[in-house]
């Protein structure tokens, strides 16, 4: 009754969304701020003015949305928290300027970056070569590898939680395979510089696709978008869920050379012709047209993160440096499960992974100042017990 391939399915377990009680939710790296007011307005107006657009199929290729995404990347350099804002204008920081114009044919848009990633796995990796990925990274990668029957080669991190780039490269060469990782990485929060990634891609096999997942880049990483003019095998995956305050909207995209965008589009057209609904296209477009708002949100989150890291260190926790909207930290003398449970009892959800090697840590999403003050109070009491 059940297919053979079901044996390879080990589904991803997302952060819990409990209904029993109202928690302060710091467990899924969502943004604590709502979308820009312009998005709320545009979404309401879209539905009101165009009821027939809900009856008809949406643009299968999200053309207008992709143009807006490209425009936003050109305006922010792909790192919102450093973009400078004056009034409603947004300019990339000097170090983030992209040395060419990102065009809509370099963007593929889909139903959340999880779906986009699934198409990327399908399009570029297969069962013949062991795909190289870090041991602790986004846990959806091994899930897709199982789904598509792609063998993996899992490379342990360095002792300081950075990627072992030399080992990843040498294994990718030996395997004749592609590479995937998140930059900055999750759940560790550490990132590679653009120069470090450039050095990696340079010595990797140029016939294999090299995937960099920039889900958290807007909070202070270095985007690899500028490298697209140098490498035809680079695929950058990004999402609206974290820095664009839209996890409920389900929008994700890749930035890559048009040839690879076309390949992913072929996969899409073989599975689901219309992954991005009409309302999400309108809302996503409005979001991209107001990057200044999200730049402010990202800056607030980054400030709060740095403040929280200081707090944890002062309270004796081990904290991994973070360029993201979360911190990965450990309280000496208390297991991660217990820390998670005791914080939960106080009405705050954080994320604990029981995976061996990181079981002593918890991943804490950065919330508003008010939420973080509440968490600090709870953590302070955790100390004194
Ligand atoms: C959150 C996250 C995603 C998924 O984002 P969606 O667009 O919500 O599917 C992808 N990659 C990484 C590394 C993430 O942390």
PDB file of N, CA and C in Angstrom, residues 14-73:
ATOM      1  N   UNK A  14       8.938  21.487  12.636  1.00  0.00           N
ATOM      2  CA  UNK A  14       9.062  22.937  12.842  1.00  0.00           C
ATOM      3  C   UNK A  14       8.932  23.311  14.308  1.00  0.00           C
ATOM      4  N   UNK A  15       9.311  24.549  14.640  1.00  0.00           N
ATOM      5  CA  UNK A  15       9.120  25.061  16.000  1.00  0.00           C
ATOM      6  C   UNK A  15       7.652  24.962  16.369  1.00  0.00           C
ATOM      7  N   UNK A  16       7.369  24.620  17.620  1.00  0.00           N
ATOM      8  CA  UNK A  16       5.974  24.375  18.016  1.00  0.00           C
ATOM      9  C   UNK A  16       5.134  25.661  17.928  1.00  0.00           C
ATOM     10  N   UNK A  17       3.848  25.483  17.635  1.00  0.00           N
ATOM     11  CA  UNK A  17       2.894  26.601  17.546  1.00  0.00           C
ATOM     12  C   UNK A  17       1.733  26.264  18.483  1.00  0.00           C
ATOM     13  N   UNK A  18       1.963  26.288  19.804  1.00  0.00           N
ATOM     14  CA  UNK A  18       0.939  25.798  20.727  1.00  0.00           C
ATOM     15  C   UNK A  18      -0.300  26.682  20.756  1.00  0.00           C
ATOM     16  N   UNK A  19      -1.433  26.033  21.045  1.00  0.00           N
ATOM     17  CA  UNK A  19      -2.705  26.761  21.078  1.00  0.00           C
ATOM     18  C   UNK A  19      -3.229  26.861  22.516  1.00  0.00           C
ATOM     19  N   UNK A  20      -2.573  26.149  23.462  1.00  0.00           N
ATOM     20  CA  UNK A  20      -3.122  26.023  24.819  1.00  0.00           C
ATOM     21  C   UNK A  20      -2.960  27.292  25.638  1.00  0.00           C
ATOM     22  N   UNK A  21      -2.028  28.139  25.258  1.00  0.00           N
ATOM     23  CA  UNK A  21      -1.709  29.298  26.092  1.00  0.00           C
ATOM     24  C   UNK A  21      -1.010  30.297  25.201  1.00  0.00           C
ATOM     25  N   UNK A  22      -1.093  31.582  25.535  1.00  0.00           N
ATOM     26  CA  UNK A  22      -0.400  32.583  24.719  1.00  0.00           C
ATOM     27  C   UNK A  22       1.037  32.711  25.212  1.00  0.00           C
ATOM     28  N   UNK A  23       1.969  32.304  24.388  1.00  0.00           N
ATOM     29  CA  UNK A  23       3.376  32.395  24.739  1.00  0.00           C
ATOM     30  C   UNK A  23       4.022  33.584  24.033  1.00  0.00           C
ATOM     31  N   UNK A  24       5.092  34.072  24.606  1.00  0.00           N
ATOM     32  CA  UNK A  24       5.991  34.946  23.852  1.00  0.00           C
ATOM     33  C   UNK A  24       6.788  34.000  22.969  1.00  0.00           C
ATOM     34  N   UNK A  25       6.665  34.168  21.648  1.00  0.00           N
ATOM     35  CA  UNK A  25       7.163  33.161  20.726  1.00  0.00           C
ATOM     36  C   UNK A  25       8.542  33.520  20.188  1.00  0.00           C
ATOM     37  N   UNK A  26       9.566  32.922  20.782  1.00  0.00           N
ATOM     38  CA  UNK A  26      10.932  33.194  20.345  1.00  0.00           C
ATOM     39  C   UNK A  26      11.571  31.883  19.883  1.00  0.00           C
ATOM     40  N   UNK A  27      10.783  31.070  19.148  1.00  0.00           N
ATOM     41  CA  UNK A  27      11.260  29.722  18.812  1.00  0.00           C
ATOM     42  C   UNK A  27      11.311  29.417  17.320  1.00  0.00           C
ATOM     43  N   UNK A  28      10.901  30.341  16.452  1.00  0.00           N
ATOM     44  CA  UNK A  28      10.881  29.986  15.026  1.00  0.00           C
ATOM     45  C   UNK A  28      11.531  31.053  14.155  1.00  0.00           C
ATOM     46  N   UNK A  29      12.299  31.937  14.781  1.00  0.00           N
ATOM     47  CA  UNK A  29      13.021  32.982  14.048  1.00  0.00           C
ATOM     48  C   UNK A  29      12.120  33.866  13.195  1.00  0.00           C
ATOM     49  N   UNK A  30      10.863  33.983  13.629  1.00  0.00           N
ATOM     50  CA  UNK A  30       9.973  34.923  12.959  1.00  0.00           C
ATOM     51  C   UNK A  30      10.343  36.339  13.390  1.00  0.00           C
ATOM     52  N   UNK A  31       9.901  37.321  12.594  1.00  0.00           N
ATOM     53  CA  UNK A  31      10.165  38.713  12.926  1.00  0.00           C
ATOM     54  C   UNK A  31       9.108  39.179  13.932  1.00  0.00           C
ATOM     55  N   UNK A  32       9.501  39.912  14.980  1.00  0.00           N
ATOM     56  CA  UNK A  32       8.495  40.330  15.964  1.00  0.00           C
ATOM     57  C   UNK A  32       7.658  41.522  15.494  1.00  0.00           C
ATOM     58  N   UNK A  33       8.004  42.072  14.329  1.00  0.00           N
ATOM     59  CA  UNK A  33       7.273  43.248  13.842  1.00  0.00           C
ATOM     60  C   UNK A  33       6.322  42.868  12.705  1.00  0.00           C
ATOM     61  N   UNK A  34       5.220  43.612  12.571  1.00  0.00           N
ATOM     62  CA  UNK A  34       4.283  43.324  11.476  1.00  0.00           C
ATOM     63  C   UNK A  34       4.864  43.829  10.155  1.00  0.00           C
ATOM     64  N   UNK A  35       4.277  43.427   9.018  1.00  0.00           N
ATOM     65  CA  UNK A  35       4.728  43.974   7.736  1.00  0.00           C
ATOM     66  C   UNK A  35       4.514  45.490   7.688  1.00  0.00           C
ATOM     67  N   UNK A  36       5.128  46.156   6.721  1.00  0.00           N
ATOM     68  CA  UNK A  36       4.998  47.607   6.563  1.00  0.00           C
ATOM     69  C   UNK A  36       3.520  47.982   6.401  1.00  0.00           C
ATOM     70  N   UNK A  37       3.132  49.157   6.903  1.00  0.00           N
ATOM     71  CA  UNK A  37       1.739  49.616   6.748  1.00  0.00           C
ATOM     72  C   UNK A  37       1.306  49.595   5.276  1.00  0.00           C
ATOM     73  N   UNK A  38       2.233  49.888   4.377  1.00  0.00           N
ATOM     74  CA  UNK A  38       1.916  49.890   2.937  1.00  0.00           C
ATOM     75  C   UNK A  38       1.486  48.508   2.454  1.00  0.00           C
ATOM     76  N   UNK A  39       2.026  47.464   3.100  1.00  0.00           N
ATOM     77  CA  UNK A  39       1.680  46.094   2.705  1.00  0.00           C
ATOM     78  C   UNK A  39       0.247  45.773   3.128  1.00  0.00           C
ATOM     79  N   UNK A  40      -0.087  46.213   4.330  1.00  0.00           N
ATOM     80  CA  UNK A  40      -1.449  45.977   4.834  1.00  0.00           C
ATOM     81  C   UNK A  40      -2.448  46.671   3.901  1.00  0.00           C
ATOM     82  N   UNK A  41      -2.105  47.918   3.557  1.00  0.00           N
ATOM     83  CA  UNK A  41      -2.978  48.709   2.682  1.00  0.00           C
ATOM     84  C   UNK A  41      -3.101  48.068   1.312  1.00  0.00           C
ATOM     85  N   UNK A  42      -1.958  47.716   0.733  1.00  0.00           N
ATOM     86  CA  UNK A  42      -1.955  47.176  -0.631  1.00  0.00           C
ATOM     87  C   UNK A  42      -2.700  45.843  -0.691  1.00  0.00           C
ATOM     88  N   UNK A  43      -2.547  45.038   0.366  1.00  0.00           N
ATOM     89  CA  UNK A  43      -3.194  43.726   0.367  1.00  0.00           C
ATOM     90  C   UNK A  43      -4.709  43.872   0.454  1.00  0.00           C
ATOM     91  N   UNK A  44      -5.158  44.754   1.362  1.00  0.00           N
ATOM     92  CA  UNK A  44      -6.594  45.001   1.497  1.00  0.00           C
ATOM     93  C   UNK A  44      -7.168  45.552   0.204  1.00  0.00           C
ATOM     94  N   UNK A  45      -6.462  46.537  -0.364  1.00  0.00           N
ATOM     95  CA  UNK A  45      -6.946  47.182  -1.588  1.00  0.00           C
ATOM     96  C   UNK A  45      -6.977  46.185  -2.744  1.00  0.00           C
ATOM     97  N   UNK A  46      -5.987  45.317  -2.797  1.00  0.00           N
ATOM     98  CA  UNK A  46      -5.920  44.333  -3.886  1.00  0.00           C
ATOM     99  C   UNK A  46      -7.173  43.446  -3.884  1.00  0.00           C
ATOM    100  N   UNK A  47      -7.523  42.967  -2.702  1.00  0.00           N
ATOM    101  CA  UNK A  47      -8.677  42.069  -2.597  1.00  0.00           C
ATOM    102  C   UNK A  47      -9.974  42.825  -2.901  1.00  0.00           C
ATOM    103  N   UNK A  48     -10.073  44.050  -2.384  1.00  0.00           N
ATOM    104  CA  UNK A  48     -11.280  44.847  -2.569  1.00  0.00           C
ATOM    105  C   UNK A  48     -11.485  45.251  -4.019  1.00  0.00           C
ATOM    106  N   UNK A  49     -10.392  45.715  -4.635  1.00  0.00           N
ATOM    107  CA  UNK A  49     -10.522  46.258  -5.984  1.00  0.00           C
ATOM    108  C   UNK A  49     -10.560  45.197  -7.058  1.00  0.00           C
ATOM    109  N   UNK A  50     -10.002  44.017  -6.747  1.00  0.00           N
ATOM    110  CA  UNK A  50      -9.880  43.001  -7.788  1.00  0.00           C
ATOM    111  C   UNK A  50     -10.472  41.665  -7.377  1.00  0.00           C
ATOM    112  N   UNK A  51     -11.713  41.632  -6.944  1.00  0.00           N
ATOM    113  CA  UNK A  51     -12.232  40.332  -6.486  1.00  0.00           C
ATOM    114  C   UNK A  51     -12.100  39.248  -7.550  1.00  0.00           C
ATOM    115  N   UNK A  52     -12.179  39.626  -8.823  1.00  0.00           N
ATOM    116  CA  UNK A  52     -12.066  38.614  -9.879  1.00  0.00           C
ATOM    117  C   UNK A  52     -10.677  37.984  -9.920  1.00  0.00           C
ATOM    118  N   UNK A  53      -9.685  38.719  -9.411  1.00  0.00           N
ATOM    119  CA  UNK A  53      -8.328  38.159  -9.426  1.00  0.00           C
ATOM    120  C   UNK A  53      -8.208  36.962  -8.490  1.00  0.00           C
ATOM    121  N   UNK A  54      -9.160  36.863  -7.543  1.00  0.00           N
ATOM    122  CA  UNK A  54      -9.156  35.679  -6.682  1.00  0.00           C
ATOM    123  C   UNK A  54      -9.846  34.511  -7.374  1.00  0.00           C
ATOM    124  N   UNK A  55     -10.665  34.819  -8.361  1.00  0.00           N
ATOM    125  CA  UNK A  55     -11.363  33.755  -9.096  1.00  0.00           C
ATOM    126  C   UNK A  55     -10.497  33.200 -10.219  1.00  0.00           C
ATOM    127  N   UNK A  56      -9.554  34.031 -10.684  1.00  0.00           N
ATOM    128  CA  UNK A  56      -8.711  33.606 -11.809  1.00  0.00           C
ATOM    129  C   UNK A  56      -7.335  33.162 -11.310  1.00  0.00           C
ATOM    130  N   UNK A  57      -6.634  32.393 -12.108  1.00  0.00           N
ATOM    131  CA  UNK A  57      -5.276  31.975 -11.746  1.00  0.00           C
ATOM    132  C   UNK A  57      -4.346  33.187 -11.679  1.00  0.00           C
ATOM    133  N   UNK A  58      -3.346  33.123 -10.781  1.00  0.00           N
ATOM    134  CA  UNK A  58      -2.379  34.231 -10.707  1.00  0.00           C
ATOM    135  C   UNK A  58      -1.352  34.127 -11.828  1.00  0.00           C
ATOM    136  N   UNK A  59      -0.522  35.162 -11.972  1.00  0.00           N
ATOM    137  CA  UNK A  59       0.595  35.096 -12.919  1.00  0.00           C
ATOM    138  C   UNK A  59       1.499  33.930 -12.509  1.00  0.00           C
ATOM    139  N   UNK A  60       1.638  32.906 -13.350  1.00  0.00           N
ATOM    140  CA  UNK A  60       2.428  31.737 -12.944  1.00  0.00           C
ATOM    141  C   UNK A  60       3.904  32.089 -12.726  1.00  0.00           C
ATOM    142  N   UNK A  61       4.369  33.136 -13.353  1.00  0.00           N
ATOM    143  CA  UNK A  61       5.792  33.466 -13.270  1.00  0.00           C
ATOM    144  C   UNK A  61       6.090  34.654 -12.356  1.00  0.00           C
ATOM    145  N   UNK A  62       5.093  35.141 -11.644  1.00  0.00           N
ATOM    146  CA  UNK A  62       5.292  36.226 -10.662  1.00  0.00           C
ATOM    147  C   UNK A  62       6.181  37.340 -11.209  1.00  0.00           C
ATOM    148  N   UNK A  63       5.944  37.737 -12.454  1.00  0.00           N
ATOM    149  CA  UNK A  63       6.868  38.665 -13.117  1.00  0.00           C
ATOM    150  C   UNK A  63       7.021  39.990 -12.389  1.00  0.00           C
ATOM    151  N   UNK A  64       5.882  40.559 -12.004  1.00  0.00           N
ATOM    152  CA  UNK A  64       5.937  41.868 -11.372  1.00  0.00           C
ATOM    153  C   UNK A  64       6.601  41.777  -9.991  1.00  0.00           C
ATOM    154  N   UNK A  65       6.305  40.709  -9.261  1.00  0.00           N
ATOM    155  CA  UNK A  65       6.943  40.495  -7.959  1.00  0.00           C
ATOM    156  C   UNK A  65       8.451  40.346  -8.125  1.00  0.00           C
ATOM    157  N   UNK A  66       8.862  39.575  -9.128  1.00  0.00           N
ATOM    158  CA  UNK A  66      10.308  39.361  -9.337  1.00  0.00           C
ATOM    159  C   UNK A  66      11.018  40.669  -9.674  1.00  0.00           C
ATOM    160  N   UNK A  67      10.350  41.528 -10.424  1.00  0.00           N
ATOM    161  CA  UNK A  67      10.951  42.831 -10.739  1.00  0.00           C
ATOM    162  C   UNK A  67      11.134  43.636  -9.455  1.00  0.00           C
ATOM    163  N   UNK A  68      10.146  43.553  -8.557  1.00  0.00           N
ATOM    164  CA  UNK A  68      10.241  44.295  -7.295  1.00  0.00           C
ATOM    165  C   UNK A  68      11.322  43.726  -6.381  1.00  0.00           C
ATOM    166  N   UNK A  69      11.470  42.398  -6.394  1.00  0.00           N
ATOM    167  CA  UNK A  69      12.528  41.779  -5.574  1.00  0.00           C
ATOM    168  C   UNK A  69      13.897  42.256  -6.068  1.00  0.00           C
ATOM    169  N   UNK A  70      14.080  42.229  -7.395  1.00  0.00           N
ATOM    170  CA  UNK A  70      15.364  42.655  -7.971  1.00  0.00           C
ATOM    171  C   UNK A  70      15.654  44.103  -7.585  1.00  0.00           C
ATOM    172  N   UNK A  71      14.624  44.925  -7.667  1.00  0.00           N
ATOM    173  CA  UNK A  71      14.762  46.336  -7.335  1.00  0.00           C
ATOM    174  C   UNK A  71      15.158  46.521  -5.867  1.00  0.00           C
ATOM    175  N   UNK A  72      14.504  45.751  -4.985  1.00  0.00           N
ATOM    176  CA  UNK A  72      14.818  45.849  -3.555  1.00  0.00           C
ATOM    177  C   UNK A  72      16.276  45.444  -3.293  1.00  0.00           C
ATOM    178  N   UNK A  73      16.734  44.390  -3.954  1.00  0.00           N
ATOM    179  CA  UNK A  73      18.116  43.943  -3.741  1.00  0.00           C
ATOM    180  C   UNK A  73      19.095  45.019  -4.202  1.00  0.00           C
TER     181      UNK A  73
END
